[in-house]
Coordinates of C-alpha atoms and ligand atoms in Angstrom, one line a residue:
M1 CA 106.9 176.4 124.9
A2 CA 103.5 175.0 124.1
R3 CA 104.9 173.9 120.8
L4 CA 107.8 172.1 122.4
L5 CA 105.5 170.3 124.7
W6 CA 103.5 169.3 121.7
I7 CA 106.5 167.9 119.9
I8 CA 107.5 165.9 123.0
L9 CA 104.0 164.5 123.4
I10 CA 104.0 163.4 119.8
A11 CA 107.4 161.8 120.1
V12 CA 106.4 159.9 123.3
S13 CA 103.1 158.7 121.8
T14 CA 104.8 157.2 118.8
I15 CA 107.3 155.1 120.8
G16 CA 106.3 151.5 120.4
N17 CA 104.1 152.3 117.5
T18 CA 106.6 152.0 114.7
F19 CA 108.9 149.3 113.6
A20 CA 112.6 150.1 113.3
D21 CA 112.3 150.8 109.6
G22 CA 109.4 153.3 110.1
V23 CA 106.4 151.1 109.2
P24 CA 103.6 152.2 111.4
N25 CA 102.4 149.2 113.4
E26 CA 99.5 150.7 115.4
Q27 CA 97.1 149.8 112.7
L28 CA 98.6 146.3 112.5
N29 CA 98.5 145.8 116.3
R30 CA 94.8 146.7 116.5
F31 CA 94.1 144.3 113.7
A32 CA 96.1 141.5 115.4
E33 CA 94.3 141.9 118.6
K34 CA 90.9 141.8 116.9
I35 CA 91.7 138.6 115.1
I36 CA 93.2 136.9 118.2
Q37 CA 90.0 137.8 120.2
A38 CA 87.7 136.6 117.4
K39 CA 89.3 133.2 116.8
K40 CA 88.4 131.9 120.2
R41 CA 84.7 132.1 119.3
D42 CA 85.1 130.8 115.7
L43 CA 82.5 127.9 116.0
G44 CA 80.8 128.3 112.6
Y45 CA 83.6 127.6 110.2
P46 CA 85.6 124.4 109.8
V47 CA 89.0 125.6 110.6
N48 CA 91.5 124.6 113.4
Q49 CA 92.2 127.8 115.2
N50 CA 94.6 126.0 117.5
V51 CA 97.5 126.8 115.2
Q52 CA 100.9 125.9 116.7
L53 CA 103.5 127.4 114.4
N54 CA 105.5 129.7 116.7
D55 CA 108.5 127.5 116.8
F56 CA 108.4 127.1 113.0
Y57 CA 108.4 130.8 112.6
Q58 CA 111.2 131.1 115.1
W59 CA 113.3 128.7 113.1
Y60 CA 112.3 130.5 109.9
L61 CA 113.6 133.8 111.3
D62 CA 116.7 132.4 113.0
T63 CA 117.9 130.7 109.8
G64 CA 117.3 133.8 107.7
L65 CA 115.1 131.8 105.3
S66 CA 112.4 134.3 106.0
N67 CA 114.3 136.7 103.7
S68 CA 114.3 134.2 100.7
L69 CA 111.9 133.4 98.0
M70 CA 111.2 129.7 97.4
N71 CA 109.0 128.7 94.5
N72 CA 107.7 125.2 94.1
A73 CA 106.9 125.5 90.3
G74 CA 107.5 122.0 88.9
N75 CA 106.8 118.4 89.8
P76 CA 107.6 117.7 93.5
L77 CA 107.7 113.9 92.9
N78 CA 110.2 114.3 90.1
S79 CA 112.1 117.4 91.1
H80 CA 115.0 118.8 89.0
G81 CA 116.3 121.1 91.7
G82 CA 115.9 124.8 92.0
I83 CA 115.2 127.2 94.9
N84 CA 112.2 125.3 96.2
S85 CA 111.0 122.9 99.0
H86 CA 110.1 120.0 96.7
A87 CA 111.9 117.5 98.9
F88 CA 109.6 118.4 101.8
E89 CA 106.5 118.6 99.5
K90 CA 107.4 115.0 98.4
E91 CA 107.6 113.9 102.0
V92 CA 104.2 115.5 102.8
I93 CA 102.6 113.7 99.8
E94 CA 104.2 110.4 100.8
F95 CA 103.0 110.8 104.4
F96 CA 99.4 111.3 103.4
A97 CA 99.3 108.8 100.5
P98 CA 98.9 105.6 102.5
L99 CA 96.3 107.1 104.8
Y100 CA 94.0 107.5 101.8
G101 CA 95.0 104.1 100.3
F102 CA 97.4 105.3 97.6
D103 CA 100.2 103.0 96.7
K104 CA 103.7 104.6 96.8
N105 CA 104.5 103.0 93.5
D106 CA 101.6 104.5 91.7
L107 CA 101.3 107.9 93.2
W108 CA 101.2 111.5 92.2
G109 CA 100.3 114.6 94.2
I110 CA 101.0 118.1 95.2
V111 CA 100.5 120.5 98.0
T112 CA 97.7 122.8 96.7
F113 CA 96.6 126.3 97.5
S114 CA 93.3 125.0 99.0
G115 CA 90.6 122.4 98.9
T116 CA 89.1 124.2 95.9
D117 CA 92.5 124.0 94.1
G118 CA 92.5 120.2 94.8
N119 CA 89.0 119.9 93.4
N120 CA 90.0 121.8 90.3
H121 CA 92.8 119.3 89.7
G122 CA 90.5 116.4 90.4
M123 CA 87.9 117.5 88.0
Y124 CA 90.4 118.5 85.3
F125 CA 92.4 115.3 85.7
G126 CA 89.2 113.3 85.6
A127 CA 87.8 114.9 82.5
K128 CA 91.2 114.4 80.7
E129 CA 91.5 110.8 81.8
L130 CA 87.9 110.0 80.6
R131 CA 88.5 111.7 77.3
A132 CA 91.7 109.9 76.8
K133 CA 90.0 106.6 77.5
T134 CA 86.8 107.1 75.4
G135 CA 87.3 110.1 73.1
K136 CA 84.1 111.5 74.6
A137 CA 83.3 114.5 76.8
P138 CA 82.2 113.3 80.3
I139 CA 79.2 114.3 82.3
L140 CA 79.8 115.6 85.8
Y141 CA 77.5 114.2 88.6
V142 CA 77.5 115.8 92.0
S143 CA 75.0 116.3 94.8
E144 CA 73.2 119.6 95.0
E145 CA 74.5 120.0 98.5
A146 CA 78.2 119.6 97.7
H147 CA 80.5 122.5 98.1
Y148 CA 79.7 125.4 95.7
S149 CA 83.3 125.2 94.3
I150 CA 82.3 122.1 92.3
K151 CA 79.7 124.1 90.5
R152 CA 82.0 127.0 89.9
L153 CA 84.7 124.7 88.6
A154 CA 82.3 122.9 86.3
D155 CA 81.5 126.3 84.9
L156 CA 85.1 127.2 84.6
Q157 CA 86.0 123.9 82.9
N158 CA 82.9 123.9 80.7
L159 CA 81.8 120.5 81.9
E160 CA 78.2 119.3 81.5
L161 CA 76.9 119.3 85.0
R162 CA 74.1 117.1 86.4
L163 CA 73.2 118.3 89.9
I164 CA 71.6 115.3 91.8
P165 CA 69.0 116.1 94.5
A166 CA 69.9 115.3 98.1
D167 CA 67.9 113.8 100.9
P168 CA 66.9 116.1 103.8
M169 CA 70.1 115.2 105.7
G170 CA 72.2 116.3 102.6
R171 CA 73.2 113.0 101.0
M172 CA 73.0 112.4 97.3
K173 CA 69.7 110.6 96.5
I174 CA 70.9 107.4 94.9
S175 CA 67.6 106.8 93.0
E176 CA 68.0 110.3 91.5
F177 CA 71.6 109.6 90.6
E178 CA 70.5 106.4 88.8
K179 CA 67.9 108.3 86.9
A180 CA 70.4 111.0 85.8
L181 CA 73.2 108.7 84.8
D182 CA 73.8 108.4 81.1
P183 CA 75.8 105.2 80.5
S184 CA 76.7 106.2 76.9
K185 CA 78.9 109.0 78.2
P186 CA 81.8 108.8 80.6
A187 CA 80.9 109.6 84.2
L188 CA 82.9 112.1 86.3
I189 CA 81.6 111.8 89.8
V190 CA 82.5 114.1 92.6
I191 CA 81.7 112.5 96.0
A192 CA 80.9 114.9 98.8
M193 CA 82.8 113.8 101.8
G194 CA 81.1 116.2 104.2
T195 CA 78.7 118.6 102.6
T196 CA 79.2 122.2 103.6
F197 CA 76.3 122.9 105.8
K198 CA 75.0 119.6 107.1
G199 CA 78.2 117.6 107.0
A200 CA 76.7 114.8 104.9
I201 CA 78.7 112.0 103.3
D202 CA 77.6 110.5 100.0
D203 CA 77.1 106.8 100.1
Q204 CA 80.0 105.5 98.0
K205 CA 78.9 101.9 98.2
A206 CA 75.4 102.7 96.9
I207 CA 76.9 104.9 94.1
D208 CA 79.2 102.0 93.2
D209 CA 76.3 99.6 93.0
V210 CA 74.5 101.9 90.5
L211 CA 77.7 102.2 88.4
K212 CA 78.0 98.4 88.4
R213 CA 74.4 98.0 87.3
K214 CA 74.4 100.7 84.6
K215 CA 78.0 100.3 83.5
P216 CA 78.9 103.8 82.0
V217 CA 81.6 103.6 79.3
A218 CA 84.1 104.9 81.8
V219 CA 84.1 106.3 85.3
Y220 CA 86.3 108.6 87.3
R221 CA 85.6 109.4 91.0
H222 CA 87.0 112.4 92.8
L223 CA 86.6 112.7 96.5
D224 CA 86.0 116.2 97.9
A225 CA 87.2 115.5 101.4
A226 CA 88.3 119.0 102.3
L227 CA 87.2 118.9 105.9
F228 CA 86.4 115.2 106.7
G229 CA 89.4 113.9 104.9
G230 CA 91.5 115.6 107.6
F231 CA 90.2 113.6 110.6
L232 CA 88.6 110.4 109.2
P233 CA 91.9 108.6 108.6
Y234 CA 92.5 108.7 112.4
T235 CA 89.1 107.3 113.4
R236 CA 87.6 103.8 113.0
H237 CA 85.8 105.1 109.9
R238 CA 89.1 105.5 108.1
D239 CA 87.9 103.2 105.3
L240 CA 85.6 105.9 104.0
V241 CA 88.6 107.8 102.7
N242 CA 90.6 104.7 101.6
R243 CA 90.8 104.1 97.9
T244 CA 91.6 100.4 98.3
K245 CA 88.0 100.1 99.7
F246 CA 86.1 102.7 97.6
H247 CA 88.1 103.0 94.4
F248 CA 88.2 106.7 94.0
D249 CA 90.8 108.1 91.6
S250 CA 91.8 111.3 93.3
I251 CA 91.2 113.2 96.6
S252 CA 91.4 116.8 97.8
V253 CA 91.9 117.7 101.4
S254 CA 92.3 121.2 102.9
G255 CA 95.4 121.8 104.9
H256 CA 94.0 124.7 107.0
K257 CA 90.9 122.8 108.2
F258 CA 91.9 119.9 110.4
F259 CA 95.7 120.2 110.3
G260 CA 96.2 123.6 111.7
M261 CA 97.9 125.5 108.9
D262 CA 97.8 129.3 109.4
E263 CA 96.8 130.0 105.8
P264 CA 94.9 128.3 103.1
A265 CA 96.6 125.2 101.6
G266 CA 95.7 121.6 100.8
I267 CA 96.8 118.3 99.3
F268 CA 95.8 116.7 96.1
L269 CA 96.5 113.0 95.5
T270 CA 96.0 110.8 92.5
T271 CA 97.8 107.9 90.7
H272 CA 100.7 108.0 88.4
T273 CA 98.6 106.0 85.9
I274 CA 96.1 108.9 85.7
L275 CA 98.9 111.4 85.5
K276 CA 100.1 109.8 82.3
N277 CA 96.8 110.6 80.6
Q278 CA 97.2 114.3 81.2
N279 CA 98.1 116.9 78.7
P280 CA 101.9 117.3 79.1
F281 CA 102.1 120.7 77.4
H282 CA 105.8 120.4 76.6
I283 CA 107.6 123.1 78.6
A284 CA 111.3 122.7 78.1
Y285 CA 112.4 125.3 80.7
L286 CA 110.5 123.4 83.4
N287 CA 111.8 120.0 82.3
D288 CA 108.6 119.1 80.4
D289 CA 107.1 118.2 83.8
M290 CA 104.2 120.6 84.5
P291 CA 101.1 118.5 84.8
M292 CA 99.6 120.8 87.5
I293 CA 97.3 123.7 86.7
N294 CA 99.4 126.4 88.5
C295 CA 102.9 127.4 87.5
S296 CA 104.3 129.1 90.6
R297 CA 103.4 127.4 93.9
S298 CA 104.2 128.0 97.5
G299 CA 107.5 126.8 98.9
L300 CA 106.5 127.8 102.4
A301 CA 103.2 125.9 102.7
P302 CA 104.9 122.4 102.2
L303 CA 107.5 123.3 104.9
K304 CA 104.8 124.2 107.4
L305 CA 102.8 121.1 106.6
W306 CA 105.9 119.0 107.0
W307 CA 106.6 120.7 110.4
I308 CA 103.0 120.1 111.5
I309 CA 103.3 116.4 110.5
Q310 CA 106.6 116.0 112.5
K311 CA 105.1 117.7 115.5
N312 CA 101.8 115.8 115.6
G313 CA 102.5 112.5 113.9
K314 CA 99.8 110.0 113.5
A315 CA 99.5 109.8 117.3
G316 CA 98.8 113.5 117.7
F317 CA 96.2 113.6 114.8
T318 CA 94.5 110.5 116.2
E319 CA 94.1 112.1 119.6
Q320 CA 92.8 115.3 118.1
A321 CA 90.3 113.4 115.9
A322 CA 89.1 111.5 119.0
R323 CA 88.6 114.7 120.9
I324 CA 86.7 116.3 118.0
M325 CA 84.3 113.3 117.9
E326 CA 84.0 113.3 121.7
S327 CA 83.3 117.0 121.9
T328 CA 80.8 116.8 119.0
R329 CA 78.9 114.2 121.0
Y330 CA 79.1 116.4 124.1
L331 CA 77.6 119.3 122.2
Q332 CA 74.8 117.0 121.0
E333 CA 74.1 115.8 124.5
R334 CA 73.9 119.4 125.8
L335 CA 71.5 120.4 123.0
Y336 CA 69.5 117.3 123.6
A337 CA 69.2 118.1 127.3
L338 CA 68.0 121.6 126.4
H339 CA 65.4 120.1 123.9
Y340 CA 66.9 122.4 121.4
P341 CA 66.2 121.1 117.8
H342 CA 69.4 119.9 116.3
W343 CA 70.6 117.3 113.8
I344 CA 73.9 115.6 112.8
N345 CA 75.0 113.2 110.2
D346 CA 77.0 110.0 110.8
Y347 CA 80.8 110.5 111.1
S348 CA 80.3 114.2 111.3
N349 CA 81.7 117.0 113.5
T350 CA 79.0 119.4 112.1
V351 CA 75.9 119.9 114.2
F352 CA 73.1 122.0 112.7
F353 CA 70.2 123.4 114.6
K354 CA 67.3 125.9 114.7
R355 CA 68.9 129.3 114.1
P356 CA 69.3 131.3 117.4
S357 CA 69.1 135.0 117.8
Q358 CA 71.4 137.3 115.8
W359 CA 73.6 138.2 118.8
I360 CA 74.5 134.5 119.1
I361 CA 75.2 134.2 115.4
E362 CA 77.6 137.1 115.6
K363 CA 79.3 136.3 118.9
W364 CA 80.1 132.7 117.8
H365 CA 80.6 133.4 114.0
L366 CA 77.9 130.9 113.1
A367 CA 77.1 130.1 109.5
P368 CA 73.4 130.5 108.6
D369 CA 71.3 128.4 106.2
Y370 CA 67.7 127.8 105.4
D371 CA 65.7 124.6 104.9
D372 CA 61.9 124.3 105.1
R373 CA 62.2 120.6 105.9
F374 CA 63.8 121.5 109.2
G375 CA 61.5 124.4 110.1
G376 CA 63.2 127.1 108.2
E377 CA 66.2 129.1 109.6
L378 CA 69.2 127.1 110.6
A379 CA 72.7 127.6 111.8
H380 CA 75.6 125.2 112.4
V381 CA 78.6 124.6 114.6
V382 CA 81.7 122.8 113.4
I383 CA 83.7 121.2 116.2
M384 CA 87.4 121.7 115.6
Q385 CA 90.5 121.6 117.9
H386 CA 89.8 125.0 119.5
A387 CA 86.2 124.3 120.2
F388 CA 86.2 121.9 123.1
K389 CA 84.3 121.8 126.4
P390 CA 84.8 125.4 127.7
A391 CA 83.7 127.0 124.5
I392 CA 80.7 124.5 124.2
N393 CA 79.6 125.2 127.7
E394 CA 79.7 129.0 127.2
F395 CA 77.8 128.6 123.9
I396 CA 75.1 126.4 125.6
E397 CA 74.7 129.1 128.3
D398 CA 74.1 131.7 125.6
L399 CA 71.5 129.4 124.0
K400 CA 69.8 129.0 127.3
A401 CA 69.6 132.7 127.8
D402 CA 68.3 133.1 124.2
M403 CA 65.6 130.4 124.8
A404 CA 64.5 132.1 128.0
A405 CA 64.2 135.4 126.2
N406 CA 62.2 133.8 123.4
S407 CA 60.2 131.4 125.6
G408 CA 57.0 132.2 123.7
N409 CA 58.4 130.4 120.6
E410 CA 59.3 127.1 122.4
T411 CA 56.2 125.1 121.3
A412 CA 57.1 125.8 117.6
R413 CA 60.6 124.5 118.2
E414 CA 59.4 121.3 120.0
N415 CA 57.2 120.5 117.0
V416 CA 60.1 120.7 114.6
S417 CA 62.1 118.4 116.8
E418 CA 59.4 115.8 116.8
K419 CA 58.9 115.9 113.0
I420 CA 62.5 114.9 112.2
P421 CA 63.9 112.3 114.5
L422 CA 67.6 112.4 115.3
P423 CA 69.5 110.0 113.1
A424 CA 71.5 107.4 114.9
T425 CA 74.9 108.8 115.2
N426 CA 77.8 106.7 114.3
H427 CA 80.9 108.1 116.0
Ligands
PLP1 C1 86.0 123.8 102.7 C2 85.5 122.9 101.7 C3 85.8 123.2 100.3 C4 86.6 124.4 99.9 O1 87.9 124.2 100.4 P1 88.9 125.5 100.5 O2 90.1 124.9 101.1 O3 88.2 126.5 101.3 O4 89.1 125.9 99.1 C5 85.4 122.3 99.4 N1 84.7 121.2 99.7 C6 84.3 120.9 101.0 C7 83.6 119.7 101.3 C8 84.7 121.8 102.0 O5 84.5 121.5 103.3

């Protein structure tokens, strides 16, 4: 009898805990709940947690495409058919190209796996282009505060790297760049369009002036615009990511930062002229058309990006960019009113400040950093589409409570604030 009861109990307790084919889902459900709770307080990382792909997945299931494999191996701008989404990838590339000043008639690009993947292509294409033009190996110049992927990729690609010191706000020091520049070698320059921690943008005009004065044998500029490249085209600062104004040769933007992809992806754009100077590696079974680094590539990511573009359009992205800038200013005003030491770069959605207590770091998933010039321990918030007023208000209340609990330390904080004045913000 007891045994029967036991069996019934087990049977009842497993209802709703397995999928029809017997895969246990309890573990998955707990996991899903945890992620959905955590994402609301994701203030420290530059991702749009306001993902809106339910209707995409509904369509994906309804059509049965969810049970198919697509593989975008090959050149999306010169597709030779196959079970892939090249037609959509091409439309995604052609949607973004004019926003960054690329001419449809001299364009090449792909949907990448990530911002890093786009940087890998930019540096690789740049090095090849410069060697083809000069027969010499280039030197890579990048600010010390640029994303670490540049250093990793320089190592991977065996490029001679010159790390240029940055000013306290994180921008490449132009005088140091001028000192480091060797005009006898081709210059491969990666421009940080939003450094990781402080959100600094390198001064492209000043870099250009140095290049005009020192005239290196050849120059290639790659823009690492993983985060800022997402929203800047929809603000009045759009020229910063426009190659007709600043002459960069390629750009990498992440798809999962501003645009609201639900998994890492990105876009890489360059010109067809540069594409022609790449190693073609004749690969007959892929139509001799494999200039990109990866063979197999996602067929699903371009479909989702295409969907996101259709849903939002330029109008939707413009509205989101404006709200991000507005909310960043709101956070700044609230911090200012609290006399809480904080700093922000021009054009940026990244506010960095004196690091609060550990419970706040954990609750809001804040990213930590350290810089003596700003009094030591720092943290930052990146304002994205899920981080508008209600989240900011709650965050500020937490900071207030933290300040009250640590009121003995306030004088030290005020001093830091006075030492480094707030830069004029240019939203
Ligand atoms: C996020 C970021 C990267 C890395 O991009 P992933 O998409 O995470 O690979 C590179 N550079 C900058 C400036 C970034 O913000």
